[in-house]
Amino acid sequence: MADVTDISYTTEEIAQLLKISKLTVYDLIKKGQLTAYRVGKQMRVDHSDLEAYKQRSKGVGQYSSEETRSLTPVIDAPANPPAVQVTTQGVRQVVITGQDMSLDILVRHIEKRSPGIRPLRSYVGSLDSLISMYQGHSDIVSTHLLDGDTGEYNIPYIRKLLIGCSYKVVNLMSRRAGLYVQPGNPHELHEWKDLAKPGIRMVNRERGAGARVLLEEQLRMHGIAARELMGYYDEESNHLAVAGRVASKQADVGVGIEKAATIVQGVEFIPLTVERYDLVLINKPENEVLIRTVLDILRSESFIRELGSISGYDLSRTGEVLFEA
């Protein structure tokens, strides 16, 4: 039997053990309340450090009020995000949220260019990313949210959620989104309105995901009630899982990005829109170096070349500041 002192946990396991979100775990690490270390791309926490954190927390209940608040986002008060802390080793840990592989490339470039910045990846959807930024738990968030009334991506949502914040919206890239269907498209699904065809079973993304918002906006604009779609509440947490459900014939259709269809065998992609994938960074003095680093990377030849090697990305506006408040 392994010595308990030899046990370590991933951030996902810590979140499950403490019954808190993964973003809250990252926030604890950033603030130095929970000691963690990197093994390859993964952050780990030793059992002894987890127990030490739990003992320190007992004086104020199982979790602090700040951790509890993060489980139920509140966005109707003036924003006052806490400053990101620096580790005792002088390395700043920053949380980058989102699921696209372009963010993993960005992380590698940050690590190579700025040894004083340690990126932590959090794989959450666009709306949850913006809420976590408002609460001060994320430093760079990615978003691809369509506002159906204006046809604009991201900025209408950012302006509503980041109330009282000063921020930059920077384009990372654009990509095609649409429908995953079975080979040969046997149900002849070519437009959004085709989702209302009788007998069609879909698989959906989780609430707050950009693909889910895209679907909801299209259904609203086409006068289709979600409750009428079989499988609408059958959810997966990423594009690959949605495409995989269609490929395995557990669903007839799903909404997602083109890239996943090139990875998953047995699924075809019907492009219906081009979505803009942007980054949001908070403007504050302690973020000046971080913002300058990210902008320099996005506009660098090496980053553009590496991102350009991935099919399906439009890089014509990469690194462009689209909006600033």
Backbone as numpy.savetxt, mean C-alpha at the origin, in Angstrom:
# Nx Ny Nz CAx CAy CAz Cx Cy Cz
13.60 -29.36 21.97 12.75 -28.16 21.97 13.64 -26.91 21.97
13.33 -25.97 21.10 14.16 -24.77 20.97 14.07 -23.90 22.21
15.21 -23.31 22.59 15.25 -22.35 23.69 14.44 -21.13 23.30
13.55 -20.68 24.22 12.69 -19.54 23.90 13.50 -18.30 23.58
14.73 -18.23 24.12 15.56 -17.05 23.85 16.06 -17.01 22.42
15.95 -18.13 21.70 16.39 -18.19 20.31 15.27 -17.85 19.33
14.06 -17.65 19.84 12.91 -17.40 18.97 12.86 -15.94 18.56
12.56 -15.71 17.29 12.32 -14.35 16.80 11.06 -14.35 15.96
10.49 -13.16 15.76 9.21 -13.04 15.08 9.31 -12.04 13.94
8.53 -12.27 12.90 8.38 -11.28 11.84 7.41 -10.21 12.31
7.36 -9.10 11.58 6.42 -8.04 11.95 4.97 -8.53 11.85
4.68 -9.42 10.89 3.33 -9.96 10.77 2.97 -10.79 12.00
3.94 -11.59 12.49 3.68 -12.41 13.67 3.51 -11.56 14.92
4.30 -10.48 15.03 4.15 -9.56 16.16 2.76 -8.95 16.15
2.29 -8.53 14.96 0.96 -7.94 14.85 -0.12 -8.91 15.31
0.03 -10.20 14.94 -0.95 -11.21 15.34 -0.89 -11.47 16.84
0.31 -11.53 17.39 0.47 -11.82 18.81 -0.10 -10.70 19.68
0.12 -9.45 19.28 -0.35 -8.31 20.05 -1.74 -7.86 19.66
-2.26 -8.46 18.57 -3.59 -8.09 18.06 -3.66 -6.60 17.71
-2.63 -6.16 17.00 -2.58 -4.79 16.49 -2.24 -4.86 15.01
-2.32 -3.73 14.32 -2.02 -3.71 12.89 -0.52 -3.75 12.65
-0.14 -4.18 11.45 1.27 -4.20 11.10 1.84 -2.79 11.08
1.03 -1.80 10.68 1.49 -0.42 10.69 1.83 0.03 12.11
1.05 -0.44 13.10 1.35 -0.08 14.48 2.66 -0.70 14.93
2.93 -1.94 14.48 4.22 -2.57 14.80 5.36 -1.72 14.25
5.24 -1.28 13.00 6.28 -0.44 12.41 6.43 0.86 13.19
5.30 1.40 13.65 5.36 2.65 14.41 6.13 2.45 15.71
5.91 1.31 16.38 6.63 1.01 17.61 8.13 0.87 17.35
8.47 0.25 16.22 9.88 0.08 15.87 10.51 1.45 15.58
9.79 2.28 14.81 10.29 3.61 14.46 10.57 4.44 15.70
9.70 4.32 16.70 9.83 5.14 17.90 10.79 4.56 18.93
11.38 3.39 18.61 12.33 2.78 19.52 11.69 2.07 20.69
10.36 1.89 20.66 9.67 1.20 21.74 9.78 -0.31 21.62
10.05 -0.79 20.42 10.20 -2.22 20.16 11.48 -2.42 19.35
12.41 -3.18 19.87 13.70 -3.36 19.21 13.58 -4.39 18.10
14.06 -4.04 16.91 14.00 -4.94 15.76 15.32 -4.88 15.00
15.53 -5.87 14.15 16.73 -5.90 13.33 16.36 -6.50 11.97
17.21 -6.26 11.00 16.91 -6.70 9.63 17.64 -8.00 9.31
16.92 -8.92 8.69 17.50 -10.14 8.12 17.12 -10.14 6.65
18.04 -9.78 5.78 17.71 -9.60 4.37 16.75 -8.44 4.23
15.58 -8.68 3.63 14.57 -7.64 3.46 13.55 -7.63 4.61
13.70 -8.57 5.54 12.69 -8.77 6.56 13.15 -8.21 7.91
12.21 -7.58 8.63 12.46 -7.12 9.98 12.04 -8.22 10.96
12.86 -8.44 12.00 12.55 -9.46 12.99 12.71 -8.88 14.40
11.95 -9.45 15.33 11.98 -9.03 16.74 12.24 -10.27 17.59
13.24 -10.21 18.45 13.53 -11.33 19.34 12.45 -11.48 20.40
12.26 -12.71 20.86 11.26 -12.99 21.89 11.51 -12.17 23.15
12.76 -12.05 23.54 13.10 -11.30 24.75 12.72 -9.82 24.62
12.91 -9.26 23.43 12.55 -7.85 23.22 11.04 -7.66 23.21
10.32 -8.65 22.66 8.86 -8.58 22.70 8.36 -8.63 24.14
8.93 -9.53 24.94 8.50 -9.64 26.34 8.84 -8.36 27.12
10.00 -7.77 26.82 10.37 -6.52 27.50 9.39 -5.42 27.17
8.96 -5.35 25.89 7.97 -4.33 25.51 6.65 -4.56 26.24
6.22 -5.82 26.33 4.95 -6.13 27.00 5.00 -5.77 28.47
6.14 -6.01 29.11 6.26 -5.66 30.53 6.19 -4.15 30.73
6.84 -3.39 29.83 6.80 -1.93 29.94 5.39 -1.40 29.73
4.60 -2.11 28.92 3.26 -1.64 28.58 2.23 -1.94 29.66
2.55 -2.85 30.58 1.56 -3.28 31.57 1.13 -2.17 32.50
1.99 -1.19 32.67 1.64 -0.09 33.57 0.51 0.77 33.05
0.26 0.73 31.74 -0.81 1.56 31.15 -1.82 0.71 30.41
-1.96 -0.57 30.83 -2.88 -1.45 30.12 -2.13 -2.24 29.07
-2.84 -3.09 28.37 -2.18 -3.98 27.43 -1.51 -3.21 26.31
-2.19 -2.15 25.81 -1.62 -1.32 24.76 -1.82 0.14 25.12
-0.96 0.97 24.61 -1.09 2.40 24.88 -2.28 2.96 24.12
-2.76 4.14 24.55 -3.91 4.76 23.88 -3.58 5.09 22.44
-2.30 5.42 22.15 -1.93 5.76 20.78 -2.05 4.54 19.88
-1.64 3.36 20.39 -1.75 2.14 19.60 -3.21 1.79 19.36
-4.03 1.93 20.40 -5.43 1.59 20.25 -6.10 2.49 19.22
-5.77 3.78 19.23 -6.39 4.70 18.28 -6.05 4.30 16.85
-4.87 3.72 16.64 -4.47 3.39 15.27 -5.30 2.26 14.70
-5.99 1.50 15.55 -6.82 0.42 15.06 -8.13 0.94 14.51
-8.56 2.12 14.95 -9.79 2.74 14.46 -9.46 4.13 13.97
-9.13 4.28 12.68 -8.69 5.58 12.17 -9.72 6.67 12.39
-9.28 7.83 12.87 -10.12 9.01 13.04 -9.49 10.12 12.20
-10.26 10.71 11.29 -9.68 11.68 10.38 -10.45 12.99 10.37
-11.16 13.28 11.47 -11.95 14.50 11.47 -11.40 15.56 12.42
-10.15 15.37 12.90 -9.53 16.36 13.77 -8.31 16.93 13.07
-7.84 18.13 13.47 -6.65 18.69 12.84 -5.47 17.75 12.94
-4.76 17.57 11.85 -3.66 16.61 11.81 -2.47 17.16 12.58
-1.87 16.30 13.37 -0.65 16.67 14.08 0.23 15.44 14.19
0.73 14.93 13.05 1.48 13.69 13.06 2.72 13.82 13.91
3.02 12.78 14.73 4.23 12.83 15.54 5.46 12.76 14.67
6.54 13.42 15.10 7.78 13.39 14.33 8.35 11.99 14.34
8.91 11.58 13.21 9.54 10.28 13.11 10.83 10.29 13.92
11.04 9.25 14.71 12.20 9.19 15.56 13.40 8.60 14.83
14.58 8.87 15.37 15.82 8.32 14.84 16.32 7.26 15.80
16.80 6.13 15.28 17.27 5.06 16.13 18.54 5.49 16.85
18.90 4.74 17.87 20.09 5.07 18.64 21.35 4.95 17.80
21.28 4.20 16.72 22.44 4.07 15.83 22.50 5.20 14.81
21.58 6.17 14.90 21.59 7.29 13.98 20.98 6.97 12.64
20.26 5.84 12.53 19.62 5.45 11.28 18.13 5.75 11.38
17.59 6.48 10.44 16.17 6.81 10.44 15.39 5.71 9.73
14.36 5.21 10.38 13.51 4.17 9.81 12.24 4.82 9.25
11.95 4.55 8.00 10.78 5.14 7.35 9.89 4.03 6.81
8.60 4.21 6.95 7.62 3.23 6.48 7.11 3.65 5.10
7.19 2.73 4.14 6.70 2.94 2.78 5.55 1.97 2.55
4.37 2.49 2.25 3.20 1.63 2.10 2.82 1.45 0.63
2.23 0.29 0.34 1.78 -0.01 -1.01 2.25 -1.39 -1.44
1.72 -1.89 -2.55 1.98 -3.26 -2.94 2.72 -3.42 -4.27
2.84 -2.37 -5.05 3.44 -2.53 -6.37 4.94 -2.80 -6.25
5.46 -3.62 -7.16 6.88 -3.98 -7.12 7.80 -2.79 -7.39
7.27 -1.73 -7.98 8.08 -0.53 -8.18 8.55 0.05 -6.85
7.77 -0.17 -5.78 8.15 0.32 -4.47 9.34 -0.47 -3.92
9.42 -1.75 -4.25 10.57 -2.55 -3.83 11.84 -2.06 -4.51
11.70 -1.65 -5.77 12.85 -1.08 -6.48 13.26 0.24 -5.84
12.27 1.06 -5.50 12.56 2.33 -4.82 13.28 2.09 -3.50
12.87 1.09 -2.75 13.51 0.77 -1.47 14.99 0.43 -1.68
15.27 -0.38 -2.68 16.67 -0.76 -2.94 17.52 0.45 -3.27
16.97 1.37 -4.04 17.72 2.57 -4.40 17.93 3.48 -3.19
16.93 3.56 -2.31 17.08 4.36 -1.09 18.19 3.77 -0.23
18.19 2.46 -0.06 19.20 1.81 0.77 20.60 2.01 0.21
20.70 1.96 -1.11 22.01 2.12 -1.75 22.51 3.55 -1.66
21.60 4.51 -1.83 21.98 5.91 -1.89 22.12 6.55 -0.51
21.30 6.11 0.45 21.26 6.77 1.76 21.35 5.74 2.88
22.55 5.38 3.32 22.71 4.42 4.41 22.06 4.88 5.71
21.82 6.19 5.85 21.20 6.71 7.07 19.70 6.56 7.09
19.10 6.01 6.02 17.66 5.79 5.96 17.40 4.29 5.81
16.58 3.76 6.68 16.22 2.34 6.61 14.74 2.21 6.26
14.40 1.83 5.03 13.00 1.70 4.63 12.36 0.43 5.19
11.13 0.55 5.66 10.32 -0.57 6.09 9.10 -0.64 5.18
8.83 -1.79 4.58 7.71 -1.92 3.65 6.46 -2.40 4.36
5.34 -1.77 4.07 4.05 -2.19 4.59 3.10 -2.37 3.40
2.54 -3.56 3.26 1.73 -3.90 2.08 0.25 -3.69 2.38
-0.19 -2.43 2.34 -1.58 -2.09 2.60 -2.14 -1.30 1.43
-3.48 -1.21 1.38 -4.14 -0.53 0.28 -4.03 0.98 0.33
-4.52 1.62 -0.71 -4.35 3.06 -0.88 -5.02 3.89 0.20
-6.29 3.60 0.52 -6.99 4.38 1.53 -6.37 4.20 2.91
-6.06 2.96 3.27 -5.42 2.71 4.56 -4.05 3.39 4.63
-3.36 3.46 3.49 -2.07 4.14 3.45 -2.21 5.61 3.80
-3.19 6.27 3.20 -3.39 7.70 3.45 -3.81 7.95 4.90
-4.64 7.08 5.44 -5.06 7.23 6.84 -3.87 7.04 7.77
-3.02 6.07 7.46 -1.84 5.85 8.30 -0.89 7.04 8.23
-0.81 7.71 7.08 0.03 8.90 6.97 -0.56 10.03 7.81
-1.86 10.20 7.76 -2.52 11.23 8.57 -2.22 11.02 10.05
-2.19 9.76 10.48 -1.96 9.44 11.88 -0.49 9.47 12.25
0.37 9.67 11.26 1.80 9.75 11.55 2.51 8.42 11.56
1.88 7.36 11.01 2.47 6.03 11.05 3.22 5.67 9.77
3.10 6.48 8.72 3.77 6.19 7.45 4.48 7.44 6.96
5.58 7.24 6.25 6.40 8.36 5.77 6.26 8.59 4.27
6.11 7.50 3.50 5.88 7.59 2.06 4.73 6.65 1.75
3.65 7.18 1.19 2.53 6.30 0.85 2.27 6.35 -0.65
1.82 5.22 -1.17 1.47 5.14 -2.59 -0.04 5.03 -2.70
-0.58 5.57 -3.77 -2.03 5.57 -3.92 -2.42 5.59 -5.39
-3.50 4.89 -5.70 -4.07 4.90 -7.06 -5.59 4.84 -6.93
-6.17 5.96 -6.54 -7.59 6.05 -6.25 -8.30 6.94 -7.27
-9.24 6.36 -7.97 -10.00 7.11 -8.99 -11.19 7.83 -8.37
-11.32 9.11 -8.67 -12.52 9.87 -8.35 -13.38 9.90 -9.61
-14.45 9.12 -9.62 -15.25 8.96 -10.83 -15.88 10.24 -11.32
-16.22 11.16 -10.41 -16.91 12.39 -10.81 -16.00 13.31 -11.62
-14.73 13.34 -11.27 -13.79 14.23 -11.96 -12.88 13.50 -12.94
-12.78 12.17 -12.80 -11.84 11.41 -13.62 -10.40 11.57 -13.15
-10.22 12.24 -12.01 -8.88 12.52 -11.47 -8.46 11.41 -10.53
-7.18 11.09 -10.58 -6.64 10.10 -9.66 -6.01 10.77 -8.44
-6.27 10.21 -7.28 -5.53 10.44 -6.04 -5.76 11.79 -5.36
-5.55 12.89 -6.05 -5.54 14.20 -5.39 -6.86 14.51 -4.69
-8.04 14.20 -5.27 -9.28 14.47 -4.52 -9.33 13.74 -3.18
-8.83 12.52 -3.14 -8.83 11.76 -1.89 -7.79 12.30 -0.91
-6.61 12.65 -1.44 -5.53 13.15 -0.58 -5.96 14.45 0.10
-6.60 15.32 -0.65 -7.02 16.62 -0.09 -8.07 16.43 1.00
-8.90 15.40 0.89 -9.93 15.15 1.89 -9.36 14.48 3.14
-8.36 13.62 2.96 -7.86 12.83 4.07 -6.71 13.49 4.82
-5.82 14.19 4.11 -4.67 14.80 4.78 -4.99 16.25 5.16
-6.04 16.41 5.94 -6.51 17.73 6.35 -5.46 18.40 7.23
-5.12 19.63 6.89 -4.19 20.38 7.71 -2.73 20.01 7.51
-2.44 19.09 6.61 -1.06 18.66 6.36 -0.47 19.43 5.18
0.84 19.58 5.19 1.57 20.08 4.04 2.25 18.89 3.39
2.06 18.70 2.09 2.56 17.49 1.45 2.86 17.71 -0.03
3.60 16.79 -0.59 3.88 16.72 -2.02 3.27 15.45 -2.59
2.70 15.55 -3.78 2.23 14.38 -4.52 3.13 14.24 -5.74
3.81 13.11 -5.84 4.81 12.89 -6.89 4.43 11.64 -7.67
4.49 11.72 -8.99 4.15 10.55 -9.78 5.26 9.51 -9.75
4.88 8.27 -9.52 5.83 7.16 -9.62 5.76 6.54 -11.01
4.55 6.27 -11.48 4.35 5.76 -12.84 2.85 5.66 -13.10
2.49 5.25 -14.30 1.11 4.92 -14.62 1.08 3.49 -15.13
-0.07 2.84 -15.02 -0.17 1.43 -15.42 -1.60 1.12 -15.84
-1.77 0.09 -16.62 -3.10 -0.28 -17.10 -3.81 -1.16 -16.07
-5.10 -0.89 -15.91 -5.95 -1.70 -15.04 -7.18 -2.14 -15.83
-7.76 -3.24 -15.38 -8.92 -3.75 -16.09 -9.42 -5.04 -15.47
-9.83 -5.98 -16.33 -10.47 -7.21 -15.86 -9.58 -8.41 -16.10
-9.53 -9.31 -15.12 -8.96 -10.64 -15.32 -10.10 -11.58 -15.71
-9.92 -12.29 -16.81 -10.93 -13.24 -17.27 -10.27 -14.56 -17.61
-11.06 -15.58 -17.78 -10.53 -16.90 -18.13 -10.12 -16.91 -19.61
-9.21 -17.81 -19.97 -8.70 -17.85 -21.36 -9.83 -17.91 -22.39
-9.70 -17.06 -23.40 -10.72 -17.00 -24.44 -11.90 -16.11 -24.08
-11.91 -15.60 -22.85 -12.99 -14.70 -22.38 -14.36 -15.29 -22.70
-14.66 -16.48 -22.13 -15.90 -17.18 -22.50 -17.18 -16.41 -22.18
-17.14 -15.51 -21.23 -18.35 -14.75 -20.86 -18.42 -13.41 -21.59
-17.47 -13.17 -22.48 -17.45 -11.95 -23.30 -17.58 -10.68 -22.44
-16.62 -10.54 -21.54 -16.59 -9.38 -20.65 -15.60 -8.37 -21.24
-16.13 -7.30 -21.81 -15.29 -6.32 -22.50 -15.39 -4.90 -21.91
-16.45 -4.64 -21.14 -16.67 -3.31 -20.58 -17.12 -3.46 -19.13
-17.08 -2.34 -18.40 -17.51 -2.38 -17.01 -18.96 -2.83 -16.89
-19.81 -2.39 -17.82 -21.24 -2.72 -17.72 -21.49 -4.22 -17.88
-20.50 -4.93 -18.48 -20.66 -6.38 -18.67 -20.63 -7.14 -17.35
-20.16 -6.51 -16.29 -20.13 -7.18 -15.00 -21.53 -7.49 -14.48
-22.53 -6.79 -15.02 -23.92 -7.00 -14.59 -24.58 -8.17 -15.31
-23.85 -8.83 -16.21 -24.42 -9.98 -16.90 -24.83 -11.05 -15.89
-25.97 -11.70 -16.09 -26.42 -12.73 -15.13 -25.47 -13.93 -15.11
-25.29 -14.48 -13.91 -24.49 -15.70 -13.79 -23.00 -15.48 -13.65
-22.54 -14.22 -13.68 -21.11 -13.93 -13.58 -20.70 -13.91 -12.10
-19.70 -14.69 -11.77 -19.18 -14.69 -10.39 -17.84 -13.97 -10.37
-17.71 -12.99 -9.50 -16.47 -12.22 -9.43 -15.74 -12.50 -8.13
-14.49 -12.06 -8.08 -13.71 -12.01 -6.86 -13.21 -10.58 -6.72
-13.25 -10.04 -5.52 -13.01 -8.62 -5.31 -11.76 -8.38 -4.48
-11.30 -7.14 -4.44 -10.23 -6.73 -3.53 -10.83 -6.26 -2.22
-9.99 -6.12 -1.19 -10.47 -5.70 0.11 -10.86 -4.22 0.09
-11.69 -3.81 1.03 -12.12 -2.42 1.12 -10.91 -1.51 1.31
-10.90 -0.39 0.57 -9.80 0.56 0.67 -8.72 0.36 -0.36
-8.69 -0.80 -1.02 -7.70 -1.04 -2.07 -8.05 -0.20 -3.29
-7.02 0.23 -4.03 -7.27 1.05 -5.21 -8.14 0.35 -6.24
-7.93 -0.96 -6.42 -8.75 -1.72 -7.38 -10.20 -1.78 -6.93
-10.42 -1.86 -5.63 -11.80 -1.89 -5.11 -12.46 -0.53 -5.33
-11.74 0.55 -5.09 -12.29 1.88 -5.32 -12.60 2.08 -6.80
-11.69 1.61 -7.67 -11.92 1.70 -9.12 -13.22 0.99 -9.49
-13.40 -0.21 -9.00 -14.62 -0.97 -9.29 -15.85 -0.24 -8.75
-15.79 0.22 -7.52 -16.94 0.90 -6.93 -17.34 2.15 -7.70
-16.35 2.91 -8.15 -16.64 4.12 -8.92 -17.27 3.76 -10.27
-16.77 2.72 -10.91 -17.32 2.32 -12.20 -18.74 1.78 -12.05
-18.99 1.01 -11.01 -20.34 0.52 -10.77 -21.30 1.68 -10.53
-20.85 2.65 -9.74 -21.69 3.82 -9.45 -22.03 4.57 -10.74
-21.01 4.79 -11.57 -21.23 5.56 -12.79 -22.08 4.81 -13.81
-22.08 3.47 -13.73 -22.87 2.67 -14.68 -24.19 2.22 -14.08
-24.50 2.70 -12.87 -25.80 2.38 -12.27 -25.96 0.92 -11.91
-24.86 0.26 -11.52 -24.91 -1.16 -11.15 -24.80 -1.26 -9.63
-25.73 -1.96 -9.01 -25.71 -2.14 -7.55 -24.76 -3.28 -7.19
-23.87 -3.01 -6.24 -22.88 -4.02 -5.84 -23.56 -5.29 -5.35
-24.68 -5.15 -4.65 -25.36 -6.31 -4.08 -25.86 -7.27 -5.15
-25.95 -6.78 -6.38 -26.44 -7.62 -7.46 -25.34 -8.49 -8.06
-24.08 -8.24 -7.69 -22.96 -8.98 -8.27 -22.60 -10.16 -7.38
-22.68 -11.34 -7.95 -22.32 -12.54 -7.21 -20.80 -12.55 -6.95
-20.43 -12.72 -5.68 -19.01 -12.75 -5.32 -18.43 -11.39 -4.97
-19.25 -10.34 -4.95 -18.72 -9.00 -4.68 -18.03 -8.93 -3.33
-18.53 -9.66 -2.34 -17.96 -9.61 -0.99 -16.95 -10.74 -0.75
-16.59 -11.42 -1.80 -15.53 -12.44 -1.74 -14.21 -11.72 -2.02
-13.37 -11.54 -1.02 -12.23 -10.62 -1.13 -10.88 -11.33 -1.09
-9.92 -10.74 -1.80 -8.51 -11.12 -1.72 -7.70 -9.85 -1.46
-6.47 -10.01 -0.97 -5.70 -8.86 -0.51 -4.66 -8.37 -1.50
-4.57 -8.97 -2.70 -3.61 -8.49 -3.68 -4.01 -8.91 -5.09
-3.37 -8.30 -6.08 -3.71 -8.55 -7.48 -3.44 -9.99 -7.89
-2.33 -10.55 -7.43 -1.97 -11.91 -7.82 -3.00 -12.91 -7.32
-3.49 -12.71 -6.10 -4.49 -13.62 -5.55 -5.80 -13.54 -6.34
-6.19 -12.33 -6.74 -7.40 -12.17 -7.54 -7.24 -12.88 -8.89
-6.11 -12.63 -9.56 -5.86 -13.28 -10.84 -5.81 -14.80 -10.68
-5.23 -15.27 -9.58 -5.15 -16.70 -9.34 -6.51 -17.34 -9.16
-7.43 -16.64 -8.51 -8.79 -17.18 -8.33 -9.49 -17.32 -9.67
-9.27 -16.37 -10.58 -9.87 -16.46 -11.91 -9.22 -17.59 -12.70
-7.90 -17.70 -12.62 -7.18 -18.74 -13.35 -7.60 -20.14 -12.91
-7.90 -20.30 -11.62 -8.31 -21.61 -11.10 -9.81 -21.85 -11.25
-10.50 -20.92 -11.91 -11.93 -21.02 -12.21 -12.80 -20.99 -10.96
-12.27 -20.41 -9.89 -13.09 -20.16 -8.70 -13.91 -18.88 -8.87
-13.57 -18.10 -9.89 -14.32 -16.88 -10.22 -14.22 -16.66 -11.72
-15.17 -15.93 -12.26 -15.17 -15.63 -13.71 -14.41 -14.36 -14.02
-14.34 -13.44 -13.05 -13.75 -12.14 -13.34 -13.24 -11.50 -12.05
-12.22 -10.68 -12.19 -11.71 -9.88 -11.09 -11.11 -8.61 -11.66
-10.92 -7.61 -10.82 -10.36 -6.33 -11.24 -8.93 -6.23 -10.72
-8.02 -5.78 -11.59 -6.64 -5.63 -11.16 -5.78 -5.00 -12.23
-4.46 -5.11 -12.04 -3.51 -4.49 -12.97 -2.96 -5.52 -13.94
-2.45 -5.01 -15.05 -1.97 -5.87 -16.13 -0.82 -6.77 -15.69
0.08 -6.26 -14.84 1.28 -6.99 -14.48 0.96 -8.37 -13.92
-0.06 -8.46 -13.06 -0.40 -9.73 -12.43 -0.80 -10.77 -13.48
-1.45 -10.32 -14.56 -1.88 -11.25 -15.61 -0.70 -11.82 -16.39
0.44 -11.10 -16.38 1.63 -11.63 -17.06 2.37 -12.63 -16.18
2.04 -12.65 -14.89 2.70 -13.56 -13.95 1.89 -14.83 -13.73
0.58 -14.69 -13.62 -0.31 -15.82 -13.34 -0.70 -16.51 -14.65
-0.43 -17.77 -14.75 -0.81 -18.53 -15.94 -2.30 -18.88 -15.90
-2.91 -18.91 -17.09 -4.31 -19.30 -17.17 -5.29 -18.18 -16.95
-4.85 -16.92 -17.18 -5.75 -15.79 -17.04 -5.43 -14.79 -18.15
-6.45 -14.12 -18.67 -6.27 -13.09 -19.67 -6.66 -11.74 -19.07
-6.13 -10.68 -19.66 -6.36 -9.34 -19.14 -7.09 -8.49 -20.17
-8.15 -7.82 -19.74 -8.91 -6.90 -20.58 -8.65 -5.49 -20.08
-7.80 -4.70 -20.76 -7.50 -3.34 -20.27 -8.69 -2.41 -20.44
-8.99 -1.64 -19.38 -10.12 -0.72 -19.43 -9.75 0.71 -19.04
-8.62 0.90 -18.37 -8.23 2.25 -17.96 -6.74 2.30 -17.69
-6.21 3.51 -17.67 -4.82 3.73 -17.24 -4.88 4.49 -15.93
-4.35 3.91 -14.88 -4.40 4.55 -13.57 -3.05 5.15 -13.22
-3.11 6.28 -12.53 -1.90 6.99 -12.12 -1.51 6.54 -10.72
-0.28 6.13 -10.58 0.22 5.61 -9.30 1.18 6.65 -8.73
0.77 7.31 -7.66 1.52 8.43 -7.10 2.06 8.12 -5.71
3.06 8.89 -5.32 3.60 8.86 -3.96 3.22 10.16 -3.25
3.00 10.06 -1.94 2.70 11.23 -1.12 3.76 11.31 -0.02
4.33 12.50 0.15 5.33 12.73 1.19 4.94 13.99 1.96
5.04 13.94 3.28 4.69 15.07 4.13 5.82 16.09 4.12
5.45 17.36 3.89 6.43 18.46 3.95 6.62 18.89 5.40
7.78 18.58 5.96 8.14 19.08 7.27 9.67 19.06 7.36
10.25 19.87 8.23 11.72 20.02 8.25 12.48 18.71 8.32
12.02 17.78 9.17 12.76 16.53 9.31 12.66 15.62 8.09
11.78 15.99 7.14 11.63 15.19 5.92 12.39 15.76 4.73
13.09 16.86 4.90 13.75 17.50 3.76 14.72 16.56 3.06
15.56 15.87 3.82 16.54 14.96 3.22 15.83 13.79 2.55
14.80 13.25 3.21 14.04 12.13 2.65 13.39 12.51 1.33
12.73 13.66 1.29 12.06 14.10 0.07 13.06 14.32 -1.06
14.16 14.99 -0.73 15.18 15.24 -1.75 15.76 13.93 -2.28
15.97 12.97 -1.38 16.49 11.66 -1.79 15.53 10.95 -2.73
14.25 10.93 -2.37 13.25 10.24 -3.20 13.13 10.90 -4.57
13.08 12.22 -4.61 12.96 12.92 -5.89 14.18 12.66 -6.77
15.37 12.70 -6.17 16.59 12.43 -6.94 16.58 11.02 -7.52
16.12 10.07 -6.73 16.06 8.68 -7.21 15.06 8.55 -8.35
13.85 9.09 -8.16 12.82 8.95 -9.19 13.25 9.54 -10.52
14.09 10.57 -10.46 14.51 11.25 -11.70 15.86 10.74 -12.22
16.42 9.75 -11.54 17.74 9.26 -11.92 17.65 8.29 -13.10
18.70 8.28 -13.90 18.75 7.39 -15.07 18.70 5.93 -14.65
19.38 5.59 -13.55 19.44 4.20 -13.13 18.07 3.68 -12.68
17.30 4.52 -11.96 15.98 4.10 -11.51 15.03 3.97 -12.70
15.05 4.95 -13.58 14.17 4.91 -14.76 14.49 3.68 -15.61
15.76 3.39 -15.75 16.16 2.23 -16.55 15.66 0.93 -15.93
15.80 0.80 -14.61 15.35 -0.42 -13.95 13.84 -0.55 -13.98
13.13 0.54 -13.72 11.68 0.48 -13.75 11.17 0.26 -15.17
11.89 0.82 -16.15 11.49 0.67 -17.54 11.64 -0.75 -18.06
12.41 -1.56 -17.36 12.57 -2.96 -17.80 11.35 -3.81 -17.48
10.43 -3.26 -16.68 9.21 -3.97 -16.32 8.11 -3.56 -17.29
7.52 -4.51 -17.95 6.49 -4.20 -18.95 5.24 -3.65 -18.29
4.57 -2.75 -18.99 3.29 -2.25 -18.52 3.33 -0.94 -17.77
4.53 -0.38 -17.56 4.64 0.89 -16.85 4.83 2.05 -17.82
4.11 3.13 -17.59 4.30 4.38 -18.33 5.09 5.32 -17.41
6.30 5.68 -17.81 7.19 6.48 -16.97 7.32 7.92 -17.46
6.40 8.35 -18.29 6.50 9.68 -18.90 6.43 10.81 -17.87
5.84 10.55 -16.69 5.72 11.61 -15.68 6.43 11.24 -14.37
7.20 10.18 -14.39 7.88 9.72 -13.18 8.76 10.82 -12.59
8.60 11.10 -11.31 9.39 12.13 -10.63 8.79 13.52 -10.70
7.67 13.67 -11.41 7.04 14.98 -11.53 6.19 15.28 -10.29
6.39 16.48 -9.72 5.55 16.90 -8.59 4.22 17.36 -9.16
3.16 16.63 -8.89 1.85 16.88 -9.48 1.02 17.86 -8.67
1.26 17.89 -7.36 0.44 18.74 -6.49 1.22 18.98 -5.21
1.05 20.18 -4.65 1.73 20.49 -3.40 0.80 21.37 -2.56
0.68 21.00 -1.30 -0.20 21.76 -0.40 0.58 22.15 0.84
